[in-house]
Amino acid sequence: MTSACDSLPAPVAPTAERLVTGRFGQLLLMVFGSGLSMYLLTSVVPLYLAAHGSGGVGAGLSTGAMMLSAVAAELAVPKLLARIGYRATLGLGLVLLGAPALVLLTTSALPLVLAVCVVRGAGLAILVVGAVALVAELTPAHRRGEGLGVYGLAVGLPAVLGLPLGVYLIEVIGYGGLFVLAAVASLAGLVTLPAIPGRVTDVEEQHVNVLGGLRGSGLLMPTFVFAAVTVAAGISVTFLPLAVAGDNHSLVAAALLVQAATAPAARWIAGRYGDRVGPARLLAPALVLAALGAAALVFVGSPIAILAGSALFGTGFGAAQNLTLATMYDRVPRSRYNQVSALWNLAYDGGWGIGAIAFGAVVAGTGYPLAFALTATVVALAIVPAIRATR
């Protein structure tokens, strides 16, 4: 005879909440392709301009034009998301980032190249703001740091491949082949759009004023701290190929590979540990690593210093990416996720662009070692507010 207890169902072990869902996976594929489109040309366009007589000033302007265009566009992306939703907004970004690369097949004139950079910058802004906000929507709050770390891997892998590969492929398929490859990498992301949600948060609840309500929000410190780190990031990627003596493309490619590989790994690890101890507590150590890495580039004639500096900076930069963004999301309600995404990307692209333009102007009078030393000082100064925020 079977007892009542025997008829009860066996207890079911709790299952872990799935982090990478189908929609999240499709978003990661889109992010990978668009990131590859960006990074293939990040160091190549400055070399392309320098090879056609535009020099270091033209190289700095190309990076600056793209990033400052992204800054301007990022102010409008939250409103665009509220009006037409994630799917249409991200599709527009893919087209603006990919299609203009084909124009470079026809010209090397500085004004036209800068115009291409401006349009691509707007596409980049749409993609990064929309994608980062959607990641926060699609991941559970208690695993947000890890979710942002997974997103960081999807963003970082194109940098690992694209930064060194772009420089290497100049000798293999030429500039024209690279421009076509960059266009295809972004436009291929259009096939993922059916899986992207139209809207997640109600339009009425979305905070679309990027610069509104910042006083007392706790967002300004991580924004300015991250901007200081991205100044150095834009400088290293744009000017390291020009600073290394001779045509030592293999050393430059190796350094860019090291920096690009360490950044996403550090971004993921920082996300996992940040979920446990709080992201703000890890921010100052990340900045110390970034400052040491930037300072190592003072010894621009030493391959060991360049490679070690790239590893240190990549680690600190990657960790700072996750920690600043997670800190900002922790300090606002869900209705302000779009604002946080736009503000953080403003710091990213604004620091990257301003750093490239300023460095291009300074290096002509100081030389590379002193200019790199000034860059490291900017990063080191950001350690102070990070420590104060922890206390």
Short mmCIF file of C-alpha atoms in Angstrom, two decimals:
data_model
loop_
_atom_site.label_atom_id
_atom_site.label_comp_id
_atom_site.label_asym_id
_atom_site.label_seq_id
_atom_site.Cartn_x
_atom_site.Cartn_y
_atom_site.Cartn_z
CA MET A 1 0.00 0.00 0.00
CA THR A 2 1.39 3.38 -0.98
CA SER A 3 1.45 6.05 1.69
CA ALA A 4 0.44 9.65 1.16
CA CYS A 5 4.04 10.69 1.50
CA ASP A 6 5.09 8.27 -1.24
CA SER A 7 2.67 9.90 -3.68
CA LEU A 8 4.18 13.37 -3.32
CA PRO A 9 6.29 14.50 -6.29
CA ALA A 10 10.02 14.51 -5.84
CA PRO A 11 11.43 17.95 -5.07
CA VAL A 12 12.82 19.76 -8.09
CA ALA A 13 16.24 21.35 -7.76
CA PRO A 14 16.15 25.07 -8.44
CA THR A 15 17.59 26.02 -11.79
CA ALA A 16 19.87 28.98 -12.29
CA GLU A 17 18.34 31.92 -14.07
CA ARG A 18 19.55 31.97 -17.64
CA LEU A 19 21.63 35.04 -18.42
CA VAL A 20 22.06 34.83 -22.21
CA THR A 21 18.57 34.45 -23.64
CA GLY A 22 17.73 34.23 -27.35
CA ARG A 23 17.18 37.96 -27.68
CA PHE A 24 20.33 38.72 -25.72
CA GLY A 25 22.27 36.32 -27.97
CA GLN A 26 21.07 38.03 -31.15
CA LEU A 27 22.01 41.40 -29.67
CA LEU A 28 25.50 40.09 -28.96
CA LEU A 29 25.88 38.95 -32.58
CA MET A 30 24.87 42.41 -33.79
CA VAL A 31 27.28 44.04 -31.37
CA PHE A 32 30.11 41.79 -32.55
CA GLY A 33 29.62 42.68 -36.23
CA SER A 34 29.27 46.41 -35.69
CA GLY A 35 32.25 46.41 -33.34
CA LEU A 36 34.35 44.64 -35.95
CA SER A 37 33.33 47.29 -38.49
CA MET A 38 34.50 50.02 -36.15
CA TYR A 39 37.78 48.50 -34.99
CA LEU A 40 38.96 47.37 -38.42
CA LEU A 41 39.22 51.02 -39.42
CA THR A 42 40.07 52.67 -36.07
CA SER A 43 43.83 52.55 -36.63
CA VAL A 44 43.66 52.16 -40.42
CA VAL A 45 41.95 55.45 -41.31
CA PRO A 46 44.67 57.51 -39.54
CA LEU A 47 47.32 55.52 -41.43
CA TYR A 48 45.34 55.98 -44.67
CA LEU A 49 45.31 59.75 -44.21
CA ALA A 50 48.97 59.88 -43.18
CA ALA A 51 49.93 57.84 -46.26
CA HIS A 52 48.17 60.37 -48.46
CA GLY A 53 49.81 63.45 -46.96
CA SER A 54 47.52 64.51 -44.12
CA GLY A 55 50.07 63.75 -41.38
CA GLY A 56 49.48 63.47 -37.63
CA VAL A 57 46.96 66.32 -37.56
CA GLY A 58 44.76 64.53 -40.09
CA ALA A 59 45.07 61.30 -38.13
CA GLY A 60 43.91 63.00 -34.95
CA LEU A 61 41.08 64.76 -36.73
CA SER A 62 39.75 61.48 -38.19
CA THR A 63 39.40 59.88 -34.76
CA GLY A 64 38.19 63.11 -33.22
CA ALA A 65 35.57 63.70 -35.92
CA MET A 66 34.09 60.23 -35.47
CA MET A 67 33.99 60.36 -31.70
CA LEU A 68 32.74 63.93 -31.36
CA SER A 69 30.04 63.16 -33.91
CA ALA A 70 29.11 60.21 -31.72
CA VAL A 71 28.93 62.52 -28.70
CA ALA A 72 26.52 64.86 -30.46
CA ALA A 73 24.35 61.99 -31.68
CA GLU A 74 24.26 60.30 -28.28
CA LEU A 75 22.34 63.22 -26.83
CA ALA A 76 19.46 62.40 -29.19
CA VAL A 77 19.47 58.59 -28.99
CA PRO A 78 17.24 58.25 -25.88
CA LYS A 79 14.55 60.30 -27.62
CA LEU A 80 14.96 58.19 -30.75
CA LEU A 81 14.57 55.01 -28.71
CA ALA A 82 11.44 56.37 -27.06
CA ARG A 83 9.92 57.32 -30.41
CA ILE A 84 10.70 54.38 -32.71
CA GLY A 85 11.94 51.64 -30.34
CA TYR A 86 15.06 49.50 -30.16
CA ARG A 87 14.67 47.53 -33.41
CA ALA A 88 14.34 50.47 -35.79
CA THR A 89 16.93 52.55 -33.94
CA LEU A 90 19.58 49.83 -33.99
CA GLY A 91 18.87 49.12 -37.68
CA LEU A 92 19.51 52.78 -38.49
CA GLY A 93 22.77 52.63 -36.58
CA LEU A 94 23.98 49.59 -38.54
CA VAL A 95 23.39 51.35 -41.86
CA LEU A 96 25.07 54.61 -40.80
CA LEU A 97 28.11 52.79 -39.45
CA GLY A 98 28.58 50.38 -42.36
CA ALA A 99 27.54 52.01 -45.64
CA PRO A 100 29.78 55.14 -45.50
CA ALA A 101 32.91 52.98 -45.36
CA LEU A 102 32.35 52.26 -49.06
CA VAL A 103 32.82 55.97 -49.85
CA LEU A 104 36.46 55.64 -48.81
CA LEU A 105 37.00 53.48 -51.90
CA THR A 106 36.68 56.62 -54.00
CA THR A 107 38.64 59.27 -52.10
CA SER A 108 41.47 60.06 -49.69
CA ALA A 109 40.70 63.79 -49.52
CA LEU A 110 40.71 64.90 -45.89
CA PRO A 111 37.33 66.74 -45.94
CA LEU A 112 35.50 63.76 -47.46
CA VAL A 113 37.19 61.25 -45.18
CA LEU A 114 36.21 63.38 -42.18
CA ALA A 115 32.62 63.50 -43.46
CA VAL A 116 32.60 59.69 -43.59
CA CYS A 117 33.93 59.61 -40.03
CA VAL A 118 31.15 61.95 -38.90
CA VAL A 119 28.40 59.75 -40.35
CA ARG A 120 29.98 56.59 -38.98
CA GLY A 121 30.25 58.28 -35.60
CA ALA A 122 26.51 58.90 -35.58
CA GLY A 123 25.88 55.24 -36.40
CA LEU A 124 28.26 54.17 -33.66
CA ALA A 125 26.45 56.37 -31.15
CA ILE A 126 23.08 54.86 -31.98
CA LEU A 127 24.40 51.32 -31.64
CA VAL A 128 26.30 51.69 -28.40
CA VAL A 129 23.64 53.67 -26.55
CA GLY A 130 20.83 51.40 -27.73
CA ALA A 131 22.75 48.18 -27.06
CA VAL A 132 23.96 49.11 -23.58
CA ALA A 133 20.48 50.23 -22.52
CA LEU A 134 18.96 47.03 -23.91
CA VAL A 135 21.49 44.88 -22.02
CA ALA A 136 20.35 46.49 -18.76
CA GLU A 137 16.74 45.77 -19.71
CA LEU A 138 17.33 42.13 -20.66
CA THR A 139 19.47 41.05 -17.66
CA PRO A 140 18.32 40.55 -14.05
CA ALA A 141 19.43 43.30 -11.66
CA HIS A 142 21.42 41.01 -9.36
CA ARG A 143 23.49 39.79 -12.33
CA ARG A 144 23.75 43.08 -14.20
CA GLY A 145 27.51 43.39 -13.73
CA GLU A 146 28.02 39.93 -15.20
CA GLY A 147 25.61 40.69 -18.04
CA LEU A 148 27.54 43.86 -18.84
CA GLY A 149 30.70 41.76 -18.69
CA VAL A 150 29.31 39.33 -21.29
CA TYR A 151 28.36 42.33 -23.42
CA GLY A 152 31.91 43.59 -22.91
CA LEU A 153 33.26 40.34 -24.32
CA ALA A 154 31.07 40.74 -27.41
CA VAL A 155 32.37 44.30 -27.82
CA GLY A 156 35.94 43.39 -26.93
CA LEU A 157 36.41 40.44 -29.24
CA PRO A 158 36.09 42.67 -32.34
CA ALA A 159 38.78 44.88 -30.85
CA VAL A 160 41.01 41.83 -30.31
CA LEU A 161 40.53 40.87 -33.94
CA GLY A 162 39.97 44.20 -35.64
CA LEU A 163 42.68 46.49 -34.24
CA PRO A 164 45.68 44.31 -35.13
CA LEU A 165 44.01 42.69 -38.12
CA GLY A 166 43.22 46.03 -39.74
CA VAL A 167 46.88 47.09 -39.58
CA TYR A 168 48.05 43.67 -40.79
CA LEU A 169 45.59 43.42 -43.70
CA ILE A 170 46.83 46.68 -45.23
CA GLU A 171 49.66 44.63 -46.73
CA VAL A 172 47.35 41.74 -47.73
CA ILE A 173 44.13 43.13 -49.22
CA GLY A 174 44.93 46.84 -49.24
CA TYR A 175 42.90 49.74 -47.96
CA GLY A 176 40.07 49.10 -50.43
CA GLY A 177 39.52 45.54 -49.26
CA LEU A 178 39.43 46.70 -45.65
CA PHE A 179 36.80 49.34 -46.41
CA VAL A 180 34.54 46.72 -48.02
CA LEU A 181 35.07 44.30 -45.13
CA ALA A 182 34.16 46.99 -42.59
CA ALA A 183 30.96 47.83 -44.46
CA VAL A 184 29.86 44.19 -44.71
CA ALA A 185 30.59 43.50 -41.02
CA SER A 186 28.11 46.17 -39.92
CA LEU A 187 25.41 45.68 -42.55
CA ALA A 188 25.32 41.91 -41.87
CA GLY A 189 23.83 42.74 -38.47
CA LEU A 190 20.56 43.68 -40.15
CA VAL A 191 19.62 39.97 -40.23
CA THR A 192 19.41 39.93 -36.41
CA LEU A 193 16.81 42.71 -36.21
CA PRO A 194 13.71 40.45 -36.14
CA ALA A 195 14.87 39.08 -32.77
CA ILE A 196 15.41 42.53 -31.26
CA PRO A 197 12.44 43.80 -29.21
CA GLY A 198 10.68 46.94 -30.33
CA ARG A 199 10.21 48.37 -26.85
CA VAL A 200 10.83 47.07 -23.34
CA THR A 201 10.10 49.97 -21.00
CA ASP A 202 6.97 52.04 -21.61
CA VAL A 203 7.65 55.28 -23.49
CA GLU A 204 5.95 57.32 -20.78
CA GLU A 205 8.42 56.05 -18.20
CA GLN A 206 11.59 56.71 -20.16
CA HIS A 207 13.91 59.53 -19.13
CA VAL A 208 15.02 60.99 -22.46
CA ASN A 209 16.85 64.14 -21.31
CA VAL A 210 20.46 62.98 -21.15
CA LEU A 211 21.79 65.96 -19.17
CA GLY A 212 18.72 66.45 -17.00
CA GLY A 213 18.55 65.69 -13.28
CA LEU A 214 22.26 65.05 -12.81
CA ARG A 215 22.73 67.06 -9.62
CA GLY A 216 22.68 64.72 -6.65
CA SER A 217 22.17 61.65 -8.85
CA GLY A 218 25.61 60.15 -8.23
CA LEU A 219 26.24 59.92 -11.98
CA LEU A 220 28.78 62.71 -12.42
CA MET A 221 31.74 61.09 -10.64
CA PRO A 222 31.79 57.84 -12.65
CA THR A 223 31.13 59.81 -15.84
CA PHE A 224 34.14 62.11 -15.43
CA VAL A 225 36.38 59.36 -14.10
CA PHE A 226 35.63 57.18 -17.10
CA ALA A 227 36.16 60.10 -19.50
CA ALA A 228 39.71 60.50 -18.14
CA VAL A 229 40.48 56.86 -18.99
CA THR A 230 38.98 57.05 -22.47
CA VAL A 231 41.19 60.06 -23.24
CA ALA A 232 44.17 57.71 -22.97
CA ALA A 233 42.39 54.96 -24.91
CA GLY A 234 41.76 57.19 -27.91
CA ILE A 235 45.33 58.41 -27.86
CA SER A 236 46.95 54.97 -27.68
CA VAL A 237 44.89 53.46 -30.50
CA THR A 238 45.26 56.49 -32.79
CA PHE A 239 48.90 57.46 -32.24
CA LEU A 240 50.75 54.30 -31.27
CA PRO A 241 51.02 53.23 -34.94
CA LEU A 242 52.56 56.63 -35.70
CA ALA A 243 54.79 56.83 -32.61
CA VAL A 244 56.63 53.55 -33.17
CA ALA A 245 59.76 54.26 -35.17
CA GLY A 246 59.95 52.91 -38.71
CA ASP A 247 57.41 50.60 -40.33
CA ASN A 248 57.29 48.17 -37.40
CA HIS A 249 53.69 47.17 -38.06
CA SER A 250 54.19 43.82 -36.33
CA LEU A 251 55.02 45.47 -32.97
CA VAL A 252 52.06 47.82 -33.28
CA ALA A 253 49.76 44.95 -34.18
CA ALA A 254 51.01 42.94 -31.19
CA ALA A 255 50.53 45.87 -28.80
CA LEU A 256 47.01 46.55 -30.06
CA LEU A 257 46.23 42.83 -29.77
CA VAL A 258 47.44 42.73 -26.15
CA GLN A 259 45.42 45.80 -25.20
CA ALA A 260 42.33 44.58 -27.02
CA ALA A 261 42.56 41.09 -25.48
CA THR A 262 43.07 42.17 -21.87
CA ALA A 263 40.26 44.75 -21.88
CA PRO A 264 37.23 42.44 -22.39
CA ALA A 265 38.65 39.81 -20.04
CA ALA A 266 39.10 42.44 -17.33
CA ARG A 267 35.64 43.83 -18.08
CA TRP A 268 34.02 40.44 -17.49
CA ILE A 269 36.03 39.64 -14.34
CA ALA A 270 35.32 43.09 -12.90
CA GLY A 271 31.62 42.54 -13.55
CA ARG A 272 31.53 39.22 -11.69
CA TYR A 273 33.40 40.53 -8.65
CA GLY A 274 31.63 43.87 -8.77
CA ASP A 275 28.28 42.08 -8.34
CA ARG A 276 29.64 40.62 -5.08
CA VAL A 277 31.51 43.51 -3.44
CA GLY A 278 30.11 46.57 -5.20
CA PRO A 279 31.61 48.09 -8.37
CA ALA A 280 32.69 51.39 -6.77
CA ARG A 281 35.16 49.59 -4.47
CA LEU A 282 37.13 48.20 -7.42
CA LEU A 283 37.30 51.41 -9.46
CA ALA A 284 40.43 53.01 -7.94
CA PRO A 285 42.63 49.90 -8.45
CA ALA A 286 41.47 49.74 -12.06
CA LEU A 287 42.51 53.35 -12.59
CA VAL A 288 45.94 52.69 -11.08
CA LEU A 289 46.55 49.96 -13.64
CA ALA A 290 45.37 52.20 -16.47
CA ALA A 291 47.65 55.05 -15.35
CA LEU A 292 50.68 52.75 -15.13
CA GLY A 293 49.95 51.40 -18.60
CA ALA A 294 49.65 54.88 -20.09
CA ALA A 295 52.89 55.93 -18.38
CA ALA A 296 54.79 52.98 -19.87
CA LEU A 297 54.27 54.42 -23.36
CA VAL A 298 56.70 57.21 -22.42
CA PHE A 299 59.39 54.64 -23.33
CA VAL A 300 58.07 54.46 -26.86
CA GLY A 301 61.38 53.15 -28.17
CA SER A 302 61.21 50.01 -26.05
CA PRO A 303 59.15 47.07 -27.36
CA ILE A 304 58.94 45.61 -23.83
CA ALA A 305 57.55 48.85 -22.42
CA ILE A 306 55.02 49.12 -25.23
CA LEU A 307 53.75 45.56 -24.76
CA ALA A 308 53.71 45.74 -20.95
CA GLY A 309 52.01 49.13 -21.03
CA SER A 310 49.38 47.84 -23.43
CA ALA A 311 48.63 44.91 -21.10
CA LEU A 312 48.35 47.12 -18.01
CA PHE A 313 46.27 49.77 -19.74
CA GLY A 314 43.98 47.22 -21.36
CA THR A 315 43.31 45.61 -17.98
CA GLY A 316 42.59 48.89 -16.23
CA PHE A 317 40.54 50.27 -19.09
CA GLY A 318 38.41 47.15 -19.41
CA ALA A 319 37.71 47.00 -15.68
CA ALA A 320 36.87 50.72 -15.57
CA GLN A 321 34.37 50.26 -18.41
CA ASN A 322 32.32 47.75 -16.43
CA LEU A 323 32.72 49.32 -13.00
CA THR A 324 31.70 52.84 -13.97
CA LEU A 325 28.68 51.65 -15.95
CA ALA A 326 27.50 49.24 -13.23
CA THR A 327 27.91 51.98 -10.61
CA MET A 328 25.75 54.32 -12.66
CA TYR A 329 23.00 51.73 -13.20
CA ASP A 330 22.97 50.96 -9.46
CA ARG A 331 22.26 54.62 -8.69
CA VAL A 332 19.17 55.19 -10.88
CA PRO A 333 15.72 53.64 -11.39
CA ARG A 334 14.95 51.61 -14.50
CA SER A 335 13.23 54.57 -16.15
CA ARG A 336 16.65 56.27 -16.47
CA TYR A 337 18.56 53.39 -18.06
CA ASN A 338 18.59 55.13 -21.45
CA GLN A 339 20.01 58.26 -19.83
CA VAL A 340 22.78 56.28 -18.12
CA SER A 341 23.68 54.54 -21.37
CA ALA A 342 23.86 57.83 -23.27
CA LEU A 343 25.82 59.59 -20.51
CA TRP A 344 28.37 56.78 -20.18
CA ASN A 345 28.86 56.65 -23.94
CA LEU A 346 29.26 60.42 -24.01
CA ALA A 347 32.16 59.99 -21.61
CA TYR A 348 33.56 57.17 -23.75
CA ASP A 349 33.40 58.87 -27.13
CA GLY A 350 33.98 62.41 -25.86
CA GLY A 351 37.15 61.42 -24.01
CA TRP A 352 38.32 59.34 -26.98
CA GLY A 353 37.75 62.15 -29.49
CA ILE A 354 39.00 65.06 -27.39
CA GLY A 355 42.08 63.08 -26.41
CA ALA A 356 42.97 62.32 -30.02
CA ILE A 357 42.52 65.93 -31.16
CA ALA A 358 44.41 67.42 -28.20
CA PHE A 359 47.24 64.91 -28.46
CA GLY A 360 47.64 65.61 -32.17
CA ALA A 361 48.08 69.30 -31.40
CA VAL A 362 50.40 68.78 -28.41
CA VAL A 363 52.70 66.13 -29.85
CA ALA A 364 53.89 68.41 -32.65
CA GLY A 365 55.54 70.66 -30.05
CA THR A 366 56.53 68.20 -27.33
CA GLY A 367 57.29 64.89 -29.00
CA TYR A 368 55.70 61.55 -28.14
CA PRO A 369 57.35 60.75 -24.75
CA LEU A 370 56.24 63.96 -23.02
CA ALA A 371 52.80 63.83 -24.64
CA PHE A 372 52.30 60.27 -23.37
CA ALA A 373 53.44 61.40 -19.89
CA LEU A 374 50.76 64.10 -19.88
CA THR A 375 48.22 61.46 -20.89
CA ALA A 376 49.18 59.27 -17.92
CA THR A 377 48.81 62.27 -15.61
CA VAL A 378 45.22 62.81 -16.72
CA VAL A 379 44.38 59.19 -15.86
CA ALA A 380 46.21 59.37 -12.52
CA LEU A 381 44.24 62.45 -11.45
CA ALA A 382 41.01 60.47 -11.82
CA ILE A 383 42.10 58.13 -9.01
CA VAL A 384 41.37 60.81 -6.40
CA PRO A 385 37.58 61.13 -6.92
CA ALA A 386 37.32 57.35 -7.28
CA ILE A 387 38.89 56.89 -3.81
CA ARG A 388 36.66 59.59 -2.32
CA ALA A 389 33.55 57.92 -3.73
CA THR A 390 34.56 54.63 -2.09
CA ARG A 391 34.92 56.30 1.29
#
